[in-house]
PDB file of C-alpha atoms in Angstrom:
ATOM      1  CA  MET Y  28     -11.942  15.580 -22.473  1.00 47.00           C
ATOM      2  CA  GLN Y  29     -13.418  12.099 -22.522  1.00 52.00           C
ATOM      3  CA  LEU Y  30     -15.536  13.075 -25.184  1.00 49.00           C
ATOM      4  CA  MET Y  31     -12.620  14.288 -27.743  1.00 51.00           C
ATOM      5  CA  ALA Y  32     -11.171  11.346 -26.437  1.00 53.00           C
ATOM      6  CA  ASN Y  33     -13.738   9.430 -28.066  1.00 53.00           C
ATOM      7  CA  ILE Y  34     -13.908  11.739 -31.261  1.00 54.00           C
ATOM      8  CA  SER Y  35      -9.964  10.982 -31.193  1.00 57.00           C
ATOM      9  CA  ASP Y  36     -11.020   6.808 -31.033  1.00 60.00           C
ATOM     10  CA  ILE Y  37     -13.104   6.797 -33.810  1.00 53.00           C
ATOM     11  CA  LEU Y  38     -10.938   8.772 -35.973  1.00 50.00           C
ATOM     12  CA  GLU Y  39      -8.083   6.504 -35.742  1.00 56.00           C
ATOM     13  CA  ASP Y  40     -10.714   3.306 -36.032  1.00 54.00           C
ATOM     14  CA  VAL Y  41     -12.057   5.189 -39.726  1.00 45.00           C
ATOM     15  CA  ARG Y  42      -8.152   5.793 -40.388  1.00 46.00           C
ATOM     16  CA  ALA Y  43      -7.548   2.193 -39.856  1.00 51.00           C
ATOM     17  CA  ASN Y  44     -10.959   1.027 -41.687  1.00 47.00           C
ATOM     18  CA  THR Y  45     -10.566   3.006 -44.903  1.00 42.00           C
ATOM     19  CA  ASN Y  46      -6.432   3.111 -45.558  1.00 42.00           C
ATOM     20  CA  GLY Y  47      -7.519   0.743 -48.656  1.00 39.00           C
ATOM     21  CA  HIS Y  48      -9.308   3.937 -50.394  1.00 40.00           C
ATOM     22  CA  GLU Y  49      -6.293   5.933 -52.151  1.00 38.00           C
ATOM     23  CA  ASN Y  50      -8.992   8.554 -54.256  1.00 37.00           C
ATOM     24  CA  GLY Y  51      -8.408  11.560 -53.086  1.00 36.00           C
ATOM     25  CA  ASN Y  52     -11.051  13.506 -54.855  1.00 37.00           C
ATOM     26  CA  GLU Y  53     -13.293  10.622 -52.254  1.00 41.00           C
ATOM     27  CA  VAL Y  54     -12.925  12.801 -49.276  1.00 37.00           C
ATOM     28  CA  ASP Y  55     -16.045  10.745 -47.506  1.00 42.00           C
ATOM     29  CA  SER Y  56     -13.565   7.830 -47.106  1.00 55.00           C
ATOM     30  CA  ASN Y  57     -12.756   9.745 -44.144  1.00 67.00           C
ATOM     31  CA  TYR Y  58     -16.465  10.603 -42.894  1.00 90.00           C
ATOM     32  CA  ILE Y  59     -17.036   9.500 -38.718  1.00 94.00           C
ATOM     33  CA  LEU Y  60     -20.763   8.839 -38.462  1.00 98.00           C
ATOM     34  CA  ILE Y  61     -23.334   7.876 -35.750  1.00 98.00           C
ATOM     35  CA  ASP Y  62     -26.724   6.907 -37.278  1.00 99.00           C
ATOM     36  CA  ILE Y  63     -28.792   7.666 -34.082  1.00 99.00           C
ATOM     37  CA  GLY Y  64     -31.711   5.887 -35.351  1.00 98.00           C
ATOM     38  CA  ALA Y  65     -31.973   2.346 -37.283  1.00 99.00           C
ATOM     39  CA  ASN Y  66     -34.920   0.521 -36.752  1.00 98.00           C
ATOM     40  CA  LEU Y  67     -32.560  -2.997 -36.671  1.00 99.00           C
ATOM     41  CA  THR Y  68     -34.871  -4.938 -34.839  1.00 98.00           C
ATOM     42  CA  ASN Y  69     -37.183  -5.092 -37.882  1.00 98.00           C
ATOM     43  CA  LYS Y  70     -37.987  -8.319 -39.624  1.00 97.00           C
ATOM     44  CA  LYS Y  71     -36.542  -7.049 -42.755  1.00 97.00           C
ATOM     45  CA  PHE Y  72     -33.023  -7.133 -41.064  1.00 98.00           C
ATOM     46  CA  SER Y  73     -33.788 -11.043 -39.272  1.00 95.00           C
ATOM     47  CA  ARG Y  74     -31.587 -12.291 -41.799  1.00 96.00           C
ATOM     48  CA  ASP Y  75     -28.672 -10.511 -42.142  1.00 97.00           C
ATOM     49  CA  VAL Y  76     -27.820  -8.148 -39.860  1.00 98.00           C
ATOM     50  CA  ASP Y  77     -24.715  -8.790 -39.040  1.00 98.00           C
ATOM     51  CA  ALA Y  78     -23.858  -7.413 -43.051  1.00 98.00           C
ATOM     52  CA  VAL Y  79     -25.393  -4.705 -42.494  1.00 98.00           C
ATOM     53  CA  VAL Y  80     -23.703  -3.499 -39.760  1.00 98.00           C
ATOM     54  CA  GLN Y  81     -20.364  -4.532 -41.400  1.00 97.00           C
ATOM     55  CA  ARG Y  82     -21.557  -2.065 -44.877  1.00 97.00           C
ATOM     56  CA  ALA Y  83     -22.188  -0.115 -42.241  1.00 98.00           C
ATOM     57  CA  LYS Y  84     -18.632   0.474 -40.846  1.00 97.00           C
ATOM     58  CA  GLU Y  85     -17.156   0.449 -43.948  1.00 96.00           C
ATOM     59  CA  SER Y  86     -19.568   3.396 -45.330  1.00 96.00           C
ATOM     60  CA  GLY Y  87     -17.850   5.811 -42.023  1.00 96.00           C
ATOM     61  CA  VAL Y  88     -20.960   4.661 -39.828  1.00 98.00           C
ATOM     62  CA  GLN Y  89     -18.762   3.706 -37.087  1.00 97.00           C
ATOM     63  CA  LYS Y  90     -21.780   3.544 -34.505  1.00 98.00           C
ATOM     64  CA  ILE Y  91     -25.759   2.697 -34.627  1.00 99.00           C
ATOM     65  CA  MET Y  92     -28.730   3.409 -32.278  1.00 99.00           C
ATOM     66  CA  VAL Y  93     -31.565   0.921 -32.495  1.00 99.00           C
ATOM     67  CA  THR Y  94     -34.876   2.528 -31.768  1.00 99.00           C
ATOM     68  CA  GLY Y  95     -36.973   0.381 -29.176  1.00 98.00           C
ATOM     69  CA  THR Y  96     -40.839   1.089 -29.942  1.00 98.00           C
ATOM     70  CA  ASN Y  97     -42.609  -0.703 -27.245  1.00 98.00           C
ATOM     71  CA  ILE Y  98     -41.042  -3.233 -24.957  1.00 98.00           C
ATOM     72  CA  LEU Y  99     -40.779  -6.121 -26.877  1.00 98.00           C
ATOM     73  CA  VAL Y 100     -38.938  -4.286 -29.614  1.00 98.00           C
ATOM     74  CA  SER Y 101     -37.063  -2.134 -26.618  1.00 99.00           C
ATOM     75  CA  LYS Y 102     -35.340  -5.430 -25.507  1.00 99.00           C
ATOM     76  CA  GLU Y 103     -34.452  -6.606 -28.613  1.00 98.00           C
ATOM     77  CA  ALA Y 104     -32.838  -4.250 -29.594  1.00 99.00           C
ATOM     78  CA  LEU Y 105     -30.892  -4.289 -26.024  1.00 99.00           C
ATOM     79  CA  ARG Y 106     -30.037  -7.497 -27.370  1.00 98.00           C
ATOM     80  CA  LEU Y 107     -28.411  -6.282 -30.175  1.00 98.00           C
ATOM     81  CA  THR Y 108     -26.410  -4.408 -28.359  1.00 98.00           C
ATOM     82  CA  ARG Y 109     -24.444  -7.221 -27.006  1.00 97.00           C
ATOM     83  CA  LEU Y 110     -23.636  -8.402 -30.066  1.00 98.00           C
ATOM     84  CA  PHE Y 111     -22.188  -5.763 -31.567  1.00 98.00           C
ATOM     85  CA  PRO Y 112     -20.557  -4.155 -28.230  1.00 96.00           C
ATOM     86  CA  ASP Y 113     -19.552  -0.636 -28.559  1.00 96.00           C
ATOM     87  CA  THR Y 114     -21.042  -0.206 -32.102  1.00 97.00           C
ATOM     88  CA  LEU Y 115     -24.907  -0.667 -30.969  1.00 98.00           C
ATOM     89  CA  PHE Y 116     -26.509   1.284 -28.579  1.00 99.00           C
ATOM     90  CA  SER Y 117     -30.209   1.379 -27.820  1.00 99.00           C
ATOM     91  CA  THR Y 118     -33.762   3.148 -26.731  1.00 99.00           C
ATOM     92  CA  ALA Y 119     -36.460   2.101 -24.564  1.00 99.00           C
ATOM     93  CA  GLY Y 120     -39.744   3.384 -24.808  1.00 98.00           C
ATOM     94  CA  ILE Y 121     -43.357   3.358 -26.287  1.00 98.00           C
ATOM     95  CA  HIS Y 122     -43.787   4.563 -29.732  1.00 98.00           C
ATOM     96  CA  PRO Y 123     -47.129   6.845 -30.123  1.00 98.00           C
ATOM     97  CA  HIS Y 124     -48.590   3.963 -32.808  1.00 97.00           C
ATOM     98  CA  ASP Y 125     -48.141   1.379 -29.887  1.00 97.00           C
ATOM     99  CA  ALA Y 126     -49.051   4.026 -27.085  1.00 97.00           C
ATOM    100  CA  LYS Y 127     -52.499   1.220 -26.553  1.00 97.00           C
ATOM    101  CA  THR Y 128     -50.265  -1.511 -25.856  1.00 96.00           C
ATOM    102  CA  PHE Y 129     -48.761   0.626 -22.778  1.00 97.00           C
ATOM    103  CA  ASP Y 130     -50.061  -1.028 -19.027  1.00 96.00           C
ATOM    104  CA  GLU Y 131     -49.069  -1.190 -15.294  1.00 95.00           C
ATOM    105  CA  THR Y 132     -45.643  -2.709 -15.635  1.00 98.00           C
ATOM    106  CA  SER Y 133     -44.225  -0.733 -19.051  1.00 98.00           C
ATOM    107  CA  GLU Y 134     -43.016   2.108 -16.603  1.00 98.00           C
ATOM    108  CA  ALA Y 135     -41.144  -0.407 -14.717  1.00 98.00           C
ATOM    109  CA  GLU Y 136     -39.775  -2.416 -17.519  1.00 98.00           C
ATOM    110  CA  ILE Y 137     -38.796   0.591 -19.370  1.00 99.00           C
ATOM    111  CA  GLU Y 138     -36.687   1.855 -16.629  1.00 98.00           C
ATOM    112  CA  SER Y 139     -35.020  -1.511 -16.154  1.00 98.00           C
ATOM    113  CA  LEU Y 140     -34.150  -1.298 -19.852  1.00 99.00           C
ATOM    114  CA  LEU Y 141     -32.210   2.053 -19.329  1.00 98.00           C
ATOM    115  CA  ALA Y 142     -30.375   0.575 -15.846  1.00 98.00           C
ATOM    116  CA  ASN Y 143     -28.416  -1.065 -19.015  1.00 98.00           C
ATOM    117  CA  PRO Y 144     -25.280   0.952 -20.043  1.00 96.00           C
ATOM    118  CA  GLU Y 145     -26.155  -0.006 -23.833  1.00 97.00           C
ATOM    119  CA  CYS Y 146     -29.482   1.934 -23.148  1.00 98.00           C
ATOM    120  CA  VAL Y 147     -29.119   5.357 -23.797  1.00 98.00           C
ATOM    121  CA  ALA Y 148     -32.320   7.026 -24.250  1.00 99.00           C
ATOM    122  CA  VAL Y 149     -36.006   7.168 -23.556  1.00 99.00           C
ATOM    123  CA  GLY Y 150     -38.002   6.573 -26.364  1.00 96.00           C
ATOM    124  CA  GLU Y 151     -38.831   6.457 -29.181  1.00 98.00           C
ATOM    125  CA  CYS Y 152     -41.594   7.814 -27.606  1.00 98.00           C
ATOM    126  CA  GLY Y 153     -44.044  11.143 -28.559  1.00 98.00           C
ATOM    127  CA  LEU Y 154     -47.429  11.819 -30.221  1.00 98.00           C
ATOM    128  CA  ASP Y 155     -48.813  10.636 -34.270  1.00 97.00           C
ATOM    129  CA  PHE Y 156     -51.870  12.527 -34.929  1.00 97.00           C
ATOM    130  CA  ASN Y 157     -51.480  11.488 -38.462  1.00 94.00           C
ATOM    131  CA  ARG Y 158     -52.270   8.115 -38.158  1.00 90.00           C
ATOM    132  CA  ASN Y 159     -53.376   8.010 -34.753  1.00 91.00           C
ATOM    133  CA  PHE Y 160     -52.721   4.043 -34.416  1.00 94.00           C
ATOM    134  CA  SER Y 161     -53.778   4.760 -30.559  1.00 95.00           C
ATOM    135  CA  PRO Y 162     -55.989   6.972 -29.138  1.00 96.00           C
ATOM    136  CA  PRO Y 163     -55.069  10.897 -28.935  1.00 96.00           C
ATOM    137  CA  GLU Y 164     -55.677  10.944 -25.466  1.00 97.00           C
ATOM    138  CA  THR Y 165     -54.065   7.645 -24.691  1.00 98.00           C
ATOM    139  CA  GLN Y 166     -50.813   8.773 -26.997  1.00 98.00           C
ATOM    140  CA  LEU Y 167     -50.830  11.932 -24.894  1.00 98.00           C
ATOM    141  CA  GLU Y 168     -51.226   9.794 -21.219  1.00 98.00           C
ATOM    142  CA  VAL Y 169     -47.957   7.314 -22.335  1.00 98.00           C
ATOM    143  CA  PHE Y 170     -46.021  10.052 -23.714  1.00 99.00           C
ATOM    144  CA  GLU Y 171     -45.951  12.005 -20.415  1.00 98.00           C
ATOM    145  CA  LYS Y 172     -45.046   9.461 -18.584  1.00 98.00           C
ATOM    146  CA  GLN Y 173     -41.977   8.666 -20.452  1.00 99.00           C
ATOM    147  CA  VAL Y 174     -40.958  12.483 -20.409  1.00 99.00           C
ATOM    148  CA  ALA Y 175     -41.304  12.303 -16.485  1.00 98.00           C
ATOM    149  CA  LEU Y 176     -39.363   8.687 -16.308  1.00 98.00           C
ATOM    150  CA  ALA Y 177     -36.469  10.825 -18.766  1.00 99.00           C
ATOM    151  CA  CYS Y 178     -36.384  14.098 -16.428  1.00 98.00           C
ATOM    152  CA  ARG Y 179     -36.452  11.788 -13.049  1.00 98.00           C
ATOM    153  CA  LEU Y 180     -33.626   9.529 -14.553  1.00 98.00           C
ATOM    154  CA  ARG Y 181     -31.918  12.197 -16.562  1.00 98.00           C
ATOM    155  CA  LYS Y 182     -32.010  10.061 -19.705  1.00 98.00           C
ATOM    156  CA  PRO Y 183     -32.504  11.765 -23.240  1.00 99.00           C
ATOM    157  CA  LEU Y 184     -35.545  11.828 -25.025  1.00 99.00           C
ATOM    158  CA  PHE Y 185     -35.501  10.237 -28.579  1.00 99.00           C
ATOM    159  CA  LEU Y 186     -39.072  11.907 -29.726  1.00 99.00           C
ATOM    160  CA  HIS Y 187     -41.765  11.206 -32.663  1.00 98.00           C
ATOM    161  CA  GLU Y 188     -44.127  13.839 -33.236  1.00 98.00           C
ATOM    162  CA  ARG Y 189     -46.365  13.863 -36.363  1.00 97.00           C
ATOM    163  CA  ASP Y 190     -48.903  16.545 -37.399  1.00 97.00           C
ATOM    164  CA  ALA Y 191     -48.689  17.127 -33.384  1.00 97.00           C
ATOM    165  CA  HIS Y 192     -46.309  20.161 -32.856  1.00 98.00           C
ATOM    166  CA  GLU Y 193     -48.557  22.069 -30.522  1.00 98.00           C
ATOM    167  CA  GLU Y 194     -49.532  19.086 -28.011  1.00 98.00           C
ATOM    168  CA  MET Y 195     -45.401  18.131 -28.024  1.00 98.00           C
ATOM    169  CA  MET Y 196     -45.101  21.429 -26.874  1.00 98.00           C
ATOM    170  CA  VAL Y 197     -47.501  21.707 -24.202  1.00 98.00           C
ATOM    171  CA  VAL Y 198     -46.250  18.725 -22.779  1.00 98.00           C
ATOM    172  CA  LEU Y 199     -42.381  19.334 -23.040  1.00 98.00           C
ATOM    173  CA  LYS Y 200     -42.829  23.033 -21.462  1.00 98.00           C
ATOM    174  CA  LYS Y 201     -44.868  21.153 -18.434  1.00 98.00           C
ATOM    175  CA  TYR Y 202     -41.527  19.559 -17.621  1.00 98.00           C
ATOM    176  CA  GLU Y 203     -39.556  22.467 -19.444  1.00 97.00           C
ATOM    177  CA  SER Y 204     -37.499  23.299 -15.931  1.00 96.00           C
ATOM    178  CA  SER Y 205     -36.467  19.379 -15.658  1.00 97.00           C
ATOM    179  CA  LEU Y 206     -35.912  18.378 -19.405  1.00 98.00           C
ATOM    180  CA  PRO Y 207     -32.960  16.486 -20.586  1.00 98.00           C
ATOM    181  CA  PRO Y 208     -31.325  17.473 -23.726  1.00 97.00           C
ATOM    182  CA  SER Y 209     -33.023  15.398 -26.439  1.00 98.00           C
ATOM    183  CA  VAL Y 210     -33.228  14.789 -29.829  1.00 99.00           C
ATOM    184  CA  LEU Y 211     -36.928  15.438 -31.884  1.00 99.00           C
ATOM    185  CA  HIS Y 212     -36.158  12.131 -34.392  1.00 98.00           C
ATOM    186  CA  CYS Y 213     -36.727  12.204 -37.845  1.00 98.00           C
ATOM    187  CA  PHE Y 214     -37.628  15.872 -37.968  1.00 98.00           C
ATOM    188  CA  THR Y 215     -40.405  16.237 -40.713  1.00 97.00           C
ATOM    189  CA  GLY Y 216     -42.027  19.826 -39.636  1.00 97.00           C
ATOM    190  CA  ASN Y 217     -41.283  23.376 -40.534  1.00 97.00           C
ATOM    191  CA  ILE Y 218     -38.900  26.341 -39.476  1.00 98.00           C
ATOM    192  CA  ALA Y 219     -41.297  27.608 -36.708  1.00 98.00           C
ATOM    193  CA  GLN Y 220     -41.798  24.198 -35.415  1.00 98.00           C
ATOM    194  CA  ALA Y 221     -37.748  23.730 -35.500  1.00 98.00           C
ATOM    195  CA  LYS Y 222     -36.744  27.076 -33.899  1.00 98.00           C
ATOM    196  CA  ALA Y 223     -39.971  26.141 -31.016  1.00 98.00           C
ATOM    197  CA  TYR Y 224     -37.900  22.627 -30.383  1.00 98.00           C
ATOM    198  CA  LEU Y 225     -34.650  24.619 -30.595  1.00 98.00           C
ATOM    199  CA  ASP Y 226     -35.394  27.274 -27.860  1.00 98.00           C
ATOM    200  CA  LEU Y 227     -36.234  23.809 -25.899  1.00 97.00           C
ATOM    201  CA  GLY Y 228     -32.615  23.375 -26.068  1.00 97.00           C
ATOM    202  CA  LEU Y 229     -33.620  20.262 -28.501  1.00 98.00           C
ATOM    203  CA  TYR Y 230     -31.355  18.868 -31.010  1.00 99.00           C
ATOM    204  CA  ILE Y 231     -32.804  18.270 -34.339  1.00 99.00           C
ATOM    205  CA  GLY Y 232     -32.594  14.537 -35.773  1.00 99.00           C
ATOM    206  CA  ILE Y 233     -32.563  14.760 -40.162  1.00 98.00           C
ATOM    207  CA  THR Y 234     -32.663  11.793 -41.947  1.00 98.00           C
ATOM    208  CA  GLY Y 235     -33.590  10.911 -45.642  1.00 95.00           C
ATOM    209  CA  TYR Y 236     -36.630  12.947 -45.780  1.00 96.00           C
ATOM    210  CA  ILE Y 237     -34.876  15.926 -46.978  1.00 94.00           C
ATOM    211  CA  TRP Y 238     -34.259  13.813 -50.287  1.00 91.00           C
ATOM    212  CA  LYS Y 239     -38.645  14.369 -50.404  1.00 90.00           C
ATOM    213  CA  ASP Y 240     -39.434  17.180 -48.885  1.00 90.00           C
ATOM    214  CA  LYS Y 241     -42.040  19.657 -51.173  1.00 86.00           C
ATOM    215  CA  THR Y 242     -42.560  22.177 -48.358  1.00 91.00           C
ATOM    216  CA  GLU Y 243     -41.492  25.868 -49.149  1.00 91.00           C
ATOM    217  CA  ASP Y 244     -40.622  26.109 -45.201  1.00 94.00           C
ATOM    218  CA  GLY Y 245     -39.688  22.749 -44.376  1.00 96.00           C
ATOM    219  CA  VAL Y 246     -36.864  20.932 -44.053  1.00 96.00           C
ATOM    220  CA  ARG Y 247     -34.724  21.540 -46.453  1.00 94.00           C
ATOM    221  CA  LYS Y 248     -35.555  25.527 -46.285  1.00 95.00           C
ATOM    222  CA  MET Y 249     -34.536  25.289 -42.378  1.00 97.00           C
ATOM    223  CA  LEU Y 250     -30.868  23.727 -43.714  1.00 97.00           C
ATOM    224  CA  THR Y 251     -30.846  26.397 -46.766  1.00 94.00           C
ATOM    225  CA  ASP Y 252     -31.269  29.319 -44.023  1.00 96.00           C
ATOM    226  CA  ASN Y 253     -28.791  27.856 -41.667  1.00 96.00           C
ATOM    227  CA  VAL Y 254     -31.720  27.600 -38.581  1.00 97.00           C
ATOM    228  CA  VAL Y 255     -30.751  24.403 -36.899  1.00 97.00           C
ATOM    229  CA  PRO Y 256     -26.628  25.496 -35.766  1.00 97.00           C
ATOM    230  CA  LEU Y 257     -23.789  22.896 -36.461  1.00 97.00           C
ATOM    231  CA  ASP Y 258     -23.916  21.883 -32.432  1.00 97.00           C
ATOM    232  CA  ARG Y 259     -27.638  20.910 -32.620  1.00 98.00           C
ATOM    233  CA  LEU Y 260     -28.069  18.909 -35.315  1.00 99.00           C
ATOM    234  CA  LEU Y 261     -27.651  15.201 -35.543  1.00 99.00           C
ATOM    235  CA  VAL Y 262     -28.006  12.454 -38.195  1.00 99.00           C
ATOM    236  CA  GLU Y 263     -29.895   9.274 -38.785  1.00 99.00           C
ATOM    237  CA  THR Y 264     -31.071   6.610 -41.380  1.00 98.00           C
ATOM    238  CA  ASP Y 265     -34.369   5.449 -39.770  1.00 98.00           C
ATOM    239  CA  ALA Y 266     -33.865   2.095 -41.421  1.00 98.00           C
ATOM    240  CA  PRO Y 267     -35.120   0.138 -43.031  1.00 98.00           C
ATOM    241  CA  PHE Y 268     -37.563   3.382 -43.896  1.00 98.00           C
ATOM    242  CA  MET Y 269     -36.354   6.950 -45.596  1.00 97.00           C
ATOM    243  CA  TYR Y 270     -34.617   5.701 -48.457  1.00 96.00           C
ATOM    244  CA  PRO Y 271     -32.472   8.735 -49.718  1.00 94.00           C
ATOM    245  CA  ASN Y 272     -33.664   9.125 -53.330  1.00 91.00           C
ATOM    246  CA  THR Y 273     -30.689  10.667 -55.093  1.00 88.00           C
ATOM    247  CA  ARG Y 274     -32.273  11.038 -58.596  1.00 83.00           C
ATOM    248  CA  SER Y 275     -35.425  13.127 -57.149  1.00 77.00           C
ATOM    249  CA  ALA Y 276     -36.698  14.897 -59.682  1.00 65.00           C
ATOM    250  CA  LYS Y 277     -36.898  17.989 -57.431  1.00 73.00           C
ATOM    251  CA  LEU Y 278     -33.053  18.539 -56.273  1.00 77.00           C
ATOM    252  CA  PRO Y 279     -31.136  20.574 -58.281  1.00 78.00           C
ATOM    253  CA  THR Y 280     -28.575  19.295 -60.825  1.00 81.00           C
ATOM    254  CA  ASP Y 281     -25.664  21.094 -58.913  1.00 80.00           C
ATOM    255  CA  VAL Y 282     -26.863  19.952 -55.186  1.00 78.00           C
ATOM    256  CA  LYS Y 283     -26.928  16.402 -56.826  1.00 78.00           C
ATOM    257  CA  GLN Y 284     -23.418  16.647 -57.934  1.00 84.00           C
ATOM    258  CA  VAL Y 285     -22.097  17.137 -54.576  1.00 88.00           C
ATOM    259  CA  ILE Y 286     -22.978  13.007 -53.333  1.00 92.00           C
ATOM    260  CA  THR Y 287     -20.069  11.265 -54.406  1.00 94.00           C
ATOM    261  CA  GLN Y 288     -19.301   8.275 -56.271  1.00 93.00           C
ATOM    262  CA  ARG Y 289     -18.305   6.538 -52.881  1.00 94.00           C
ATOM    263  CA  SER Y 290     -21.675   7.267 -51.449  1.00 95.00           C
ATOM    264  CA  THR Y 291     -24.147   6.397 -54.162  1.00 94.00           C
ATOM    265  CA  THR Y 292     -22.034   3.118 -54.695  1.00 95.00           C
ATOM    266  CA  PHE Y 293     -23.312   1.679 -50.579  1.00 96.00           C
ATOM    267  CA  LEU Y 294     -26.842   3.679 -51.624  1.00 96.00           C
ATOM    268  CA  ASN Y 295     -27.408   1.595 -54.496  1.00 95.00           C
ATOM    269  CA  ARG Y 296     -25.533  -1.594 -54.523  1.00 96.00           C
ATOM    270  CA  TYR Y 297     -27.100  -1.893 -50.881  1.00 97.00           C
ATOM    271  CA  CYS Y 298     -30.475  -0.046 -50.372  1.00 97.00           C
ATOM    272  CA  THR Y 299     -33.854  -0.012 -52.098  1.00 96.00           C
ATOM    273  CA  PHE Y 300     -37.431   1.804 -51.419  1.00 96.00           C
ATOM    274  CA  GLN Y 301     -38.058  -1.070 -49.622  1.00 97.00           C
ATOM    275  CA  ARG Y 302     -35.151  -1.462 -47.123  1.00 98.00           C
ATOM    276  CA  ASN Y 303     -33.015   1.228 -46.374  1.00 98.00           C
ATOM    277  CA  GLU Y 304     -30.243   0.955 -44.732  1.00 98.00           C
ATOM    278  CA  PRO Y 305     -27.130   2.783 -42.412  1.00 98.00           C
ATOM    279  CA  CYS Y 306     -24.396   3.109 -45.221  1.00 98.00           C
ATOM    280  CA  SER Y 307     -26.548   4.887 -46.988  1.00 98.00           C
ATOM    281  CA  LEU Y 308     -25.904   7.941 -43.884  1.00 98.00           C
ATOM    282  CA  PRO Y 309     -23.366   9.752 -46.347  1.00 97.00           C
ATOM    283  CA  CYS Y 310     -25.377  10.083 -48.880  1.00 96.00           C
ATOM    284  CA  THR Y 311     -27.852  12.472 -46.898  1.00 97.00           C
ATOM    285  CA  VAL Y 312     -24.955  13.837 -44.848  1.00 98.00           C
ATOM    286  CA  GLU Y 313     -23.551  15.113 -47.756  1.00 96.00           C
ATOM    287  CA  LEU Y 314     -27.076  16.380 -49.056  1.00 95.00           C
ATOM    288  CA  ILE Y 315     -27.267  18.255 -45.703  1.00 96.00           C
ATOM    289  CA  ALA Y 316     -23.855  19.717 -46.539  1.00 96.00           C
ATOM    290  CA  ALA Y 317     -24.744  21.220 -49.452  1.00 94.00           C
ATOM    291  CA  LEU Y 318     -28.033  22.769 -48.793  1.00 94.00           C
ATOM    292  CA  MET Y 319     -26.081  24.199 -45.390  1.00 95.00           C
ATOM    293  CA  GLY Y 320     -22.973  25.381 -47.494  1.00 94.00           C
ATOM    294  CA  LYS Y 321     -20.574  23.372 -45.696  1.00 95.00           C
ATOM    295  CA  GLN Y 322     -17.992  20.817 -45.788  1.00 95.00           C
ATOM    296  CA  PRO Y 323     -19.507  17.094 -45.523  1.00 96.00           C
ATOM    297  CA  GLU Y 324     -16.474  16.177 -43.278  1.00 95.00           C
ATOM    298  CA  ASP Y 325     -17.321  19.412 -40.824  1.00 96.00           C
ATOM    299  CA  VAL Y 326     -21.063  18.152 -40.569  1.00 97.00           C
ATOM    300  CA  ALA Y 327     -20.013  14.161 -40.150  1.00 97.00           C
ATOM    301  CA  LEU Y 328     -17.520  15.684 -37.486  1.00 96.00           C
ATOM    302  CA  ALA Y 329     -20.280  17.952 -35.810  1.00 98.00           C
ATOM    303  CA  THR Y 330     -22.741  15.375 -35.547  1.00 98.00           C
ATOM    304  CA  THR Y 331     -20.779  12.481 -34.196  1.00 97.00           C
ATOM    305  CA  TYR Y 332     -19.891  14.436 -31.631  1.00 97.00           C
ATOM    306  CA  ASN Y 333     -23.246  16.122 -30.587  1.00 98.00           C
ATOM    307  CA  ALA Y 334     -24.361  12.377 -30.235  1.00 98.00           C
ATOM    308  CA  LEU Y 335     -21.531  11.416 -27.758  1.00 97.00           C
ATOM    309  CA  LYS Y 336     -22.783  14.240 -26.155  1.00 97.00           C
ATOM    310  CA  LEU Y 337     -25.905  13.605 -25.898  1.00 98.00           C
ATOM    311  CA  PHE Y 338     -25.871   9.641 -25.190  1.00 98.00           C
ATOM    312  CA  GLY Y 339     -22.891   9.248 -23.155  1.00 95.00           C
ATOM    313  CA  LEU Y 340     -22.254   6.733 -26.354  1.00 92.00           C
ATOM    314  CA  SER Y 341     -18.778   5.078 -25.580  1.00 70.00           C
ATOM    315  CA  SER Y 342     -15.703   4.606 -27.924  1.00 55.00           C
TER     316      SER Y 342
END
């Protein structure tokens, strides 16, 4: 009942904020979105984070989760939530790139951050064997410590995986009996990998990566085949990264045509390849809907409900 009350409250907020948009053809004026992953601590946002958050709200993105990638960034993410209460939330953890920074105090510091109600997930944590900025064995050790912490605290995991699916599955299956509901953030894998994560009870996070996916059995095919049900789908921008290139030549014209003028206006006016923003999220939601054969407002509402449910976000 509380979750439904949360959604009703957000709906009312969005209606109040979008009364100025009278074009009945632009259904995206009614979108209610939650961006579950934006790197607002990135230096690219250091001068205008207030404007970035305001633009997000105007586009329909009512709440944003700010990703923590190491102790310092996790602390800064939490600080931002205090500046934008009930709009920004944070995560706390050690990204695989930063696994080498994990020391004897790190776990206690992460746990301390997670004690704050605004800090709603453990992560960004996981494995990245594509770039190996930290040694693989160090990544594995630090990842497992964070999985164990999430299980003990019953906090969702905000997971990162690149070229390490099998190794990640080994760790997650080890804790399967106590694994809290969690999300595989910015999924870039294939259909078989998605099914394996779904079988573990994970949610799948989709970013602007779908605009550039060129694989035959990757994220786009996963969506067109409806491999991921709506009740396990989450949306995110990973800003300032993963710019949704709506001009991609790889997309059929009929798919491109579903992207509304209002959504592309936010994208073209405020976002670039160098700096994506949360206000670009409606474009990605519309593409997801087109690929799944669903209405964008249904994808928006379902993913918002999922985010409220998984992370316990307040209204």
